[in-house]
């Protein structure tokens, strides 16, 4: 029997583990992929919007070459924090079922079963992409993740979306020789795009280096073409690859399994106490991005790292 099972081995899950270590609680982190799996799946050349000190957990210094660290520096930092503190984590172990019976939780994974007095869900949202829901989305040339530009050199590439990830992908692929077209539902590039990148993409569109269709959407993907709906009518474009960076969502199935209540609106925000982070299910706590439901831009590392201490302070009342 564990005192705590932490589901999710990202920065916030690691922060929760550090609080458990201080109090000598019997805990384990279960992570479905690599350590900080979401960060690992970020584009290789990604630079954070936040400065390094805002990404620190448990006041452990994060030193980077520039004020805003890149992906590799973040991976190194959280890896060092995890290994130097000998946190207890099982990698590549995915949770398949989570339920509460009487006064404890049963957590079934792809490898074994655990029982725990408490559970912390720190699963983030990056593992489940928002589907386009159109014909051809399952073709091999379609991806919801972007890693690097090289495979798209000299190819006709459709980028769906106008978020930070979409803009970064469009610029990098264009600079590596790809023929880039952006298809954007809104009327302009997203306002949340990094302030030092937004002028770059707007200038590339204005000069014609990157084609952009605004107030438009992809309606069908074919082996060598893409059909889009625009204000000027339907257009069929030559295409080799579609990079559909349409956002991601939390694992609502896991929340529903264990009985966490969600708001009735499209946001599906889980119910929890903001002072303790305990959900409507006693003994089950939420930490990090998952607290926002579909509002995935509300919580970041810098403003949710405090969740670990809030949860630990509340658990001290029962675990000591």
CSV table of C-alpha atoms in Angstrom, one decimal:
chain,number,residue,atom,x,y,z
A,1,UNK,CA,0.0,0.0,0.0
A,2,UNK,CA,1.4,3.4,-1.1
A,3,UNK,CA,0.7,6.6,0.7
A,4,UNK,CA,0.6,8.4,-2.7
A,5,UNK,CA,0.7,7.4,-6.3
A,6,UNK,CA,1.6,10.3,-8.6
A,7,UNK,CA,0.4,9.9,-12.2
A,8,UNK,CA,2.6,11.9,-14.6
A,9,UNK,CA,6.4,12.4,-14.5
A,10,UNK,CA,6.6,15.9,-15.9
A,11,UNK,CA,8.0,18.9,-14.0
A,12,UNK,CA,4.9,19.2,-11.7
A,13,UNK,CA,4.9,15.5,-11.0
A,14,UNK,CA,8.5,15.7,-10.1
A,15,UNK,CA,7.8,18.7,-7.8
A,16,UNK,CA,5.1,16.6,-6.0
A,17,UNK,CA,7.7,13.8,-5.6
A,18,UNK,CA,10.2,16.2,-4.0
A,19,UNK,CA,7.6,17.1,-1.4
A,20,UNK,CA,7.0,13.4,-0.7
A,21,UNK,CA,10.7,12.9,-0.3
A,22,UNK,CA,11.0,15.6,2.3
A,23,UNK,CA,8.3,14.0,4.4
A,24,UNK,CA,9.5,10.4,3.8
A,25,UNK,CA,6.1,9.3,2.4
A,26,UNK,CA,5.8,6.0,0.6
A,27,UNK,CA,5.1,7.1,-3.0
A,28,UNK,CA,5.8,6.4,-6.6
A,29,UNK,CA,5.5,8.3,-9.9
A,30,UNK,CA,3.9,6.4,-12.9
A,31,UNK,CA,4.9,7.9,-16.2
A,32,UNK,CA,3.6,6.5,-19.5
A,33,UNK,CA,6.7,7.6,-21.5
A,34,UNK,CA,10.1,9.1,-20.9
A,35,UNK,CA,10.9,11.4,-18.0
A,36,UNK,CA,9.1,14.7,-18.7
A,37,UNK,CA,7.6,13.1,-21.7
A,38,UNK,CA,5.7,16.2,-22.9
A,39,UNK,CA,8.9,18.2,-22.9
A,40,UNK,CA,10.7,15.5,-24.7
A,41,UNK,CA,8.1,15.6,-27.5
A,42,UNK,CA,8.5,19.4,-27.9
A,43,UNK,CA,10.3,20.5,-31.1
A,44,UNK,CA,14.0,20.1,-30.9
A,45,UNK,CA,14.8,23.8,-31.3
A,46,UNK,CA,12.0,25.1,-29.1
A,47,UNK,CA,12.7,28.1,-26.8
A,48,UNK,CA,10.5,28.6,-23.7
A,49,UNK,CA,8.5,31.7,-23.3
A,50,UNK,CA,9.4,31.7,-19.6
A,51,UNK,CA,12.8,32.6,-18.1
A,52,UNK,CA,14.7,29.8,-16.4
A,53,UNK,CA,14.0,30.9,-12.8
A,54,UNK,CA,10.3,30.6,-13.5
A,55,UNK,CA,10.8,27.0,-14.5
A,56,UNK,CA,12.6,26.0,-11.3
A,57,UNK,CA,11.0,23.6,-8.9
A,58,UNK,CA,11.6,23.4,-5.2
A,59,UNK,CA,14.0,26.4,-5.4
A,60,UNK,CA,16.6,24.3,-7.2
A,61,UNK,CA,18.5,26.7,-9.5
A,62,UNK,CA,18.1,26.4,-13.2
A,63,UNK,CA,21.1,27.9,-15.0
A,64,UNK,CA,20.8,28.4,-18.8
A,65,UNK,CA,22.9,30.1,-21.4
A,66,UNK,CA,20.2,32.6,-22.2
A,67,UNK,CA,17.4,34.1,-20.1
A,68,UNK,CA,14.9,31.9,-21.9
A,69,UNK,CA,16.1,28.3,-21.9
A,70,UNK,CA,15.6,25.8,-24.8
A,71,UNK,CA,14.2,22.3,-24.8
A,72,UNK,CA,17.5,20.5,-24.3
A,73,UNK,CA,18.4,22.7,-21.3
A,74,UNK,CA,15.0,22.0,-19.7
A,75,UNK,CA,15.4,18.2,-20.2
A,76,UNK,CA,18.8,18.4,-18.6
A,77,UNK,CA,17.6,20.4,-15.6
A,78,UNK,CA,14.6,18.2,-14.8
A,79,UNK,CA,16.7,15.0,-15.4
A,80,UNK,CA,19.3,16.3,-12.9
A,81,UNK,CA,16.7,17.2,-10.4
A,82,UNK,CA,15.1,13.8,-10.6
A,83,UNK,CA,18.3,11.7,-10.5
A,84,UNK,CA,20.2,13.8,-7.9
A,85,UNK,CA,17.2,13.5,-5.5
A,86,UNK,CA,16.6,9.8,-6.3
A,87,UNK,CA,12.9,10.3,-6.9
A,88,UNK,CA,10.9,7.1,-7.2
A,89,UNK,CA,9.6,6.9,-10.7
A,90,UNK,CA,8.5,4.1,-13.0
A,91,UNK,CA,9.0,5.1,-16.7
A,92,UNK,CA,7.1,3.7,-19.7
A,93,UNK,CA,4.3,2.5,-17.4
A,94,UNK,CA,0.9,3.7,-18.4
A,95,UNK,CA,-2.1,3.8,-16.2
A,96,UNK,CA,-5.0,1.9,-17.8
A,97,UNK,CA,-7.5,2.0,-15.0
A,98,UNK,CA,-8.0,4.2,-11.9
A,99,UNK,CA,-10.8,3.5,-9.4
A,100,UNK,CA,-11.6,4.1,-5.7
A,101,UNK,CA,-13.0,1.4,-3.5
A,102,UNK,CA,-13.9,2.2,0.1
A,103,UNK,CA,-11.0,4.3,1.4
A,104,UNK,CA,-8.2,3.5,-1.1
A,105,UNK,CA,-7.4,3.7,-4.8
A,106,UNK,CA,-6.6,0.8,-7.2
A,107,UNK,CA,-4.3,1.8,-10.0
A,108,UNK,CA,-3.9,-0.7,-12.8
A,109,UNK,CA,-1.1,-0.2,-15.3
A,110,UNK,CA,0.3,-2.0,-18.3
A,111,UNK,CA,2.7,-3.8,-15.9
A,112,UNK,CA,1.1,-4.3,-12.5
A,113,UNK,CA,-1.5,-3.0,-10.0
A,114,UNK,CA,-1.0,-0.6,-7.1
A,115,UNK,CA,-3.1,0.4,-4.1
A,116,UNK,CA,-2.7,3.8,-2.6
A,117,UNK,CA,-4.3,6.0,0.1
A,118,UNK,CA,-4.0,9.0,-2.2
A,119,UNK,CA,-3.5,9.8,-5.9
A,120,UNK,CA,-2.1,13.0,-7.5
A,121,UNK,CA,-3.0,13.5,-11.2
A,122,UNK,CA,-0.3,15.5,-12.9
A,123,UNK,CA,-0.8,14.2,-16.4
A,124,UNK,CA,-0.8,17.4,-18.4
A,125,UNK,CA,-2.5,17.5,-21.8
A,126,UNK,CA,0.1,16.9,-24.5
A,127,UNK,CA,-0.5,13.2,-25.2
A,128,UNK,CA,-4.0,13.5,-26.8
A,129,UNK,CA,-4.3,15.8,-29.9
A,130,UNK,CA,-7.4,17.5,-30.9
A,131,UNK,CA,-8.5,15.7,-34.1
A,132,UNK,CA,-9.6,17.6,-37.2
A,133,UNK,CA,-12.4,15.1,-37.7
A,134,UNK,CA,-12.1,15.1,-41.5
A,135,UNK,CA,-11.6,12.5,-44.3
A,136,UNK,CA,-7.9,11.6,-44.7
A,137,UNK,CA,-6.7,12.6,-41.3
A,138,UNK,CA,-5.3,9.1,-40.7
A,139,UNK,CA,-3.1,9.2,-43.7
A,140,UNK,CA,0.6,8.6,-43.0
A,141,UNK,CA,1.5,12.0,-44.2
A,142,UNK,CA,-0.5,13.7,-41.4
A,143,UNK,CA,1.0,14.4,-37.9
A,144,UNK,CA,-0.2,16.3,-34.8
A,145,UNK,CA,3.3,16.7,-33.5
A,146,UNK,CA,6.3,18.6,-34.9
A,147,UNK,CA,9.9,17.7,-34.1
A,148,UNK,CA,12.2,19.2,-36.7
A,149,UNK,CA,12.2,20.7,-40.1
A,150,UNK,CA,14.6,18.6,-42.1
A,151,UNK,CA,12.1,15.9,-43.3
A,152,UNK,CA,9.9,18.7,-44.9
A,153,UNK,CA,12.7,20.2,-47.0
A,154,UNK,CA,11.6,20.7,-50.7
A,155,UNK,CA,8.1,19.5,-49.8
A,156,UNK,CA,4.6,21.1,-50.0
A,157,UNK,CA,3.6,21.4,-46.3
A,158,UNK,CA,0.3,22.5,-44.9
A,159,UNK,CA,0.5,23.8,-41.3
A,160,UNK,CA,-2.9,23.9,-39.6
A,161,UNK,CA,-3.2,26.5,-36.8
A,162,UNK,CA,-1.6,29.8,-35.7
A,163,UNK,CA,-0.4,29.1,-32.2
A,164,UNK,CA,3.2,29.2,-31.0
A,165,UNK,CA,3.9,25.7,-32.2
A,166,UNK,CA,2.4,26.3,-35.6
A,167,UNK,CA,4.3,29.5,-36.2
A,168,UNK,CA,7.6,27.9,-35.1
A,169,UNK,CA,7.0,25.0,-37.4
A,170,UNK,CA,6.1,27.2,-40.3
A,171,UNK,CA,9.2,29.4,-40.0
A,172,UNK,CA,11.6,26.5,-39.4
A,173,UNK,CA,10.3,24.5,-42.3
A,174,UNK,CA,10.4,27.5,-44.7
A,175,UNK,CA,14.0,28.2,-43.6
A,176,UNK,CA,14.9,24.6,-44.4
A,177,UNK,CA,13.5,24.8,-47.9
A,178,UNK,CA,10.0,23.6,-47.4
A,179,UNK,CA,7.1,25.2,-49.3
A,180,UNK,CA,4.8,26.3,-46.5
A,181,UNK,CA,1.1,27.1,-46.5
A,182,UNK,CA,-0.7,27.9,-43.2
A,183,UNK,CA,-4.4,27.3,-42.8
A,184,UNK,CA,-5.9,29.3,-40.0
A,185,UNK,CA,-9.4,29.4,-38.6
A,186,UNK,CA,-9.1,32.9,-37.2
A,187,UNK,CA,-8.5,36.2,-39.1
A,188,UNK,CA,-4.9,36.6,-38.0
A,189,UNK,CA,-1.9,35.0,-36.3
A,190,UNK,CA,-2.6,34.2,-32.7
A,191,UNK,CA,-2.1,37.0,-30.1
A,192,UNK,CA,-0.4,34.6,-27.7
A,193,UNK,CA,2.4,33.9,-30.2
A,194,UNK,CA,5.8,34.8,-28.7
A,195,UNK,CA,6.4,38.5,-29.0
A,196,UNK,CA,9.8,38.1,-30.7
A,197,UNK,CA,8.4,35.6,-33.3
A,198,UNK,CA,5.1,37.1,-34.2
A,199,UNK,CA,6.5,40.0,-36.4
A,200,UNK,CA,8.7,37.4,-38.2
A,201,UNK,CA,5.8,35.2,-39.3
A,202,UNK,CA,3.7,38.3,-40.3
A,203,UNK,CA,6.5,39.6,-42.4
A,204,UNK,CA,7.1,36.3,-44.1
A,205,UNK,CA,3.4,36.1,-45.0
A,206,UNK,CA,3.3,39.7,-46.1
A,207,UNK,CA,6.2,39.2,-48.5
A,208,UNK,CA,4.8,36.0,-49.9
A,209,UNK,CA,7.5,33.6,-48.6
A,210,UNK,CA,4.8,31.7,-46.6
A,211,UNK,CA,1.3,31.5,-47.9
A,212,UNK,CA,-1.5,31.9,-45.4
A,213,UNK,CA,-5.3,31.3,-45.7
A,214,UNK,CA,-7.2,33.0,-42.8
A,215,UNK,CA,-10.8,32.4,-41.8
A,216,UNK,CA,-10.2,29.0,-43.5
A,217,UNK,CA,-10.1,25.3,-42.6
A,218,UNK,CA,-9.0,22.0,-44.1
A,219,UNK,CA,-12.0,19.9,-45.1
A,220,UNK,CA,-10.3,16.9,-46.7
A,221,UNK,CA,-6.8,15.4,-47.0
A,222,UNK,CA,-5.9,13.3,-50.0
A,223,UNK,CA,-2.7,11.4,-50.8
A,224,UNK,CA,-1.2,14.2,-52.9
A,225,UNK,CA,-3.6,17.1,-52.2
A,226,UNK,CA,-5.5,19.0,-49.5
A,227,UNK,CA,-8.9,20.6,-49.9
A,228,UNK,CA,-9.5,23.8,-47.9
A,229,UNK,CA,-12.5,26.0,-47.4
A,230,UNK,CA,-11.7,29.7,-47.7
A,231,UNK,CA,-13.8,33.0,-47.8
A,232,UNK,CA,-13.2,32.9,-51.5
A,233,UNK,CA,-14.5,29.3,-51.9
A,234,UNK,CA,-13.0,25.8,-51.9
A,235,UNK,CA,-9.4,25.4,-53.0
A,236,UNK,CA,-7.4,22.2,-53.7
A,237,UNK,CA,-3.7,22.5,-53.0
A,238,UNK,CA,-0.8,20.2,-53.9
A,239,UNK,CA,0.5,18.6,-50.7
A,240,UNK,CA,3.1,16.2,-49.4
A,241,UNK,CA,2.6,16.6,-45.6
A,242,UNK,CA,0.1,18.0,-43.2
A,243,UNK,CA,1.3,19.2,-39.8
A,244,UNK,CA,-1.9,19.7,-37.8
A,245,UNK,CA,-1.0,21.6,-34.7
A,246,UNK,CA,-4.5,22.1,-33.5
A,247,UNK,CA,-3.9,21.7,-29.7
A,248,UNK,CA,-4.2,18.9,-27.2
A,249,UNK,CA,-6.5,17.8,-24.4
A,250,UNK,CA,-6.3,16.1,-21.0
A,251,UNK,CA,-7.1,12.4,-20.5
A,252,UNK,CA,-10.8,12.9,-19.6
A,253,UNK,CA,-11.4,9.2,-19.7
A,254,UNK,CA,-9.2,8.8,-16.6
A,255,UNK,CA,-11.0,11.6,-14.8
A,256,UNK,CA,-14.4,10.1,-15.6
A,257,UNK,CA,-13.2,6.6,-14.5
A,258,UNK,CA,-12.5,7.8,-11.0
A,259,UNK,CA,-15.6,10.1,-10.7
A,260,UNK,CA,-14.1,13.5,-10.9
A,261,UNK,CA,-16.8,16.1,-11.8
A,262,UNK,CA,-16.3,18.3,-14.8
A,263,UNK,CA,-17.9,21.6,-15.7
A,264,UNK,CA,-20.9,21.4,-18.0
A,265,UNK,CA,-19.4,23.8,-20.6
A,266,UNK,CA,-17.0,23.2,-23.4
A,267,UNK,CA,-14.0,23.8,-21.1
A,268,UNK,CA,-14.7,20.6,-19.0
A,269,UNK,CA,-12.9,22.1,-16.0
A,270,UNK,CA,-12.4,19.5,-13.3
A,271,UNK,CA,-13.8,20.3,-9.8
A,272,UNK,CA,-11.2,20.9,-7.1
A,273,UNK,CA,-10.4,23.0,-4.1
A,274,UNK,CA,-8.1,25.8,-5.0
A,275,UNK,CA,-6.5,25.9,-1.6
A,276,UNK,CA,-5.8,22.2,-1.3
A,277,UNK,CA,-6.0,21.0,-4.9
A,278,UNK,CA,-8.2,18.1,-3.8
A,279,UNK,CA,-10.9,17.1,-6.3
A,280,UNK,CA,-14.5,16.2,-5.4
A,281,UNK,CA,-13.1,12.6,-4.9
A,282,UNK,CA,-11.6,12.5,-1.4
A,283,UNK,CA,-7.9,11.8,-1.5
A,284,UNK,CA,-7.5,12.5,-5.2
A,285,UNK,CA,-5.6,15.7,-6.1
A,286,UNK,CA,-5.0,17.6,-9.3
A,287,UNK,CA,-1.7,19.4,-10.2
A,288,UNK,CA,-0.6,21.3,-13.2
A,289,UNK,CA,-2.2,21.9,-16.6
A,290,UNK,CA,-4.9,19.3,-16.1
A,291,UNK,CA,-6.6,21.7,-13.7
A,292,UNK,CA,-7.7,23.9,-16.6
A,293,UNK,CA,-9.6,21.2,-18.6
A,294,UNK,CA,-9.7,22.3,-22.2
A,295,UNK,CA,-8.4,25.7,-21.2
A,296,UNK,CA,-4.8,24.4,-21.7
A,297,UNK,CA,-3.3,27.9,-21.8
A,298,UNK,CA,-4.3,28.8,-18.2
A,299,UNK,CA,-1.7,26.7,-16.3
A,300,UNK,CA,2.0,26.5,-17.0
A,301,UNK,CA,5.0,25.3,-15.0
A,302,UNK,CA,5.7,28.7,-13.6
A,303,UNK,CA,2.2,29.2,-12.1
A,304,UNK,CA,1.3,25.6,-11.2
A,305,UNK,CA,4.6,24.5,-9.5
A,306,UNK,CA,3.0,25.8,-6.2
A,307,UNK,CA,0.4,23.0,-6.5
A,308,UNK,CA,2.9,20.5,-5.1
A,309,UNK,CA,3.3,22.4,-1.8
A,310,UNK,CA,-0.5,23.0,-1.5
A,311,UNK,CA,-1.1,19.3,-1.9
A,312,UNK,CA,1.6,18.3,0.5
A,313,UNK,CA,0.5,20.8,3.2
A,314,UNK,CA,-3.0,19.3,3.0
A,315,UNK,CA,-1.8,15.7,3.1
A,316,UNK,CA,0.2,16.3,6.2
A,317,UNK,CA,-3.1,16.4,8.1
A,318,UNK,CA,-3.7,12.7,7.3
A,319,UNK,CA,-0.2,11.3,6.6
A,320,UNK,CA,1.7,13.3,9.2
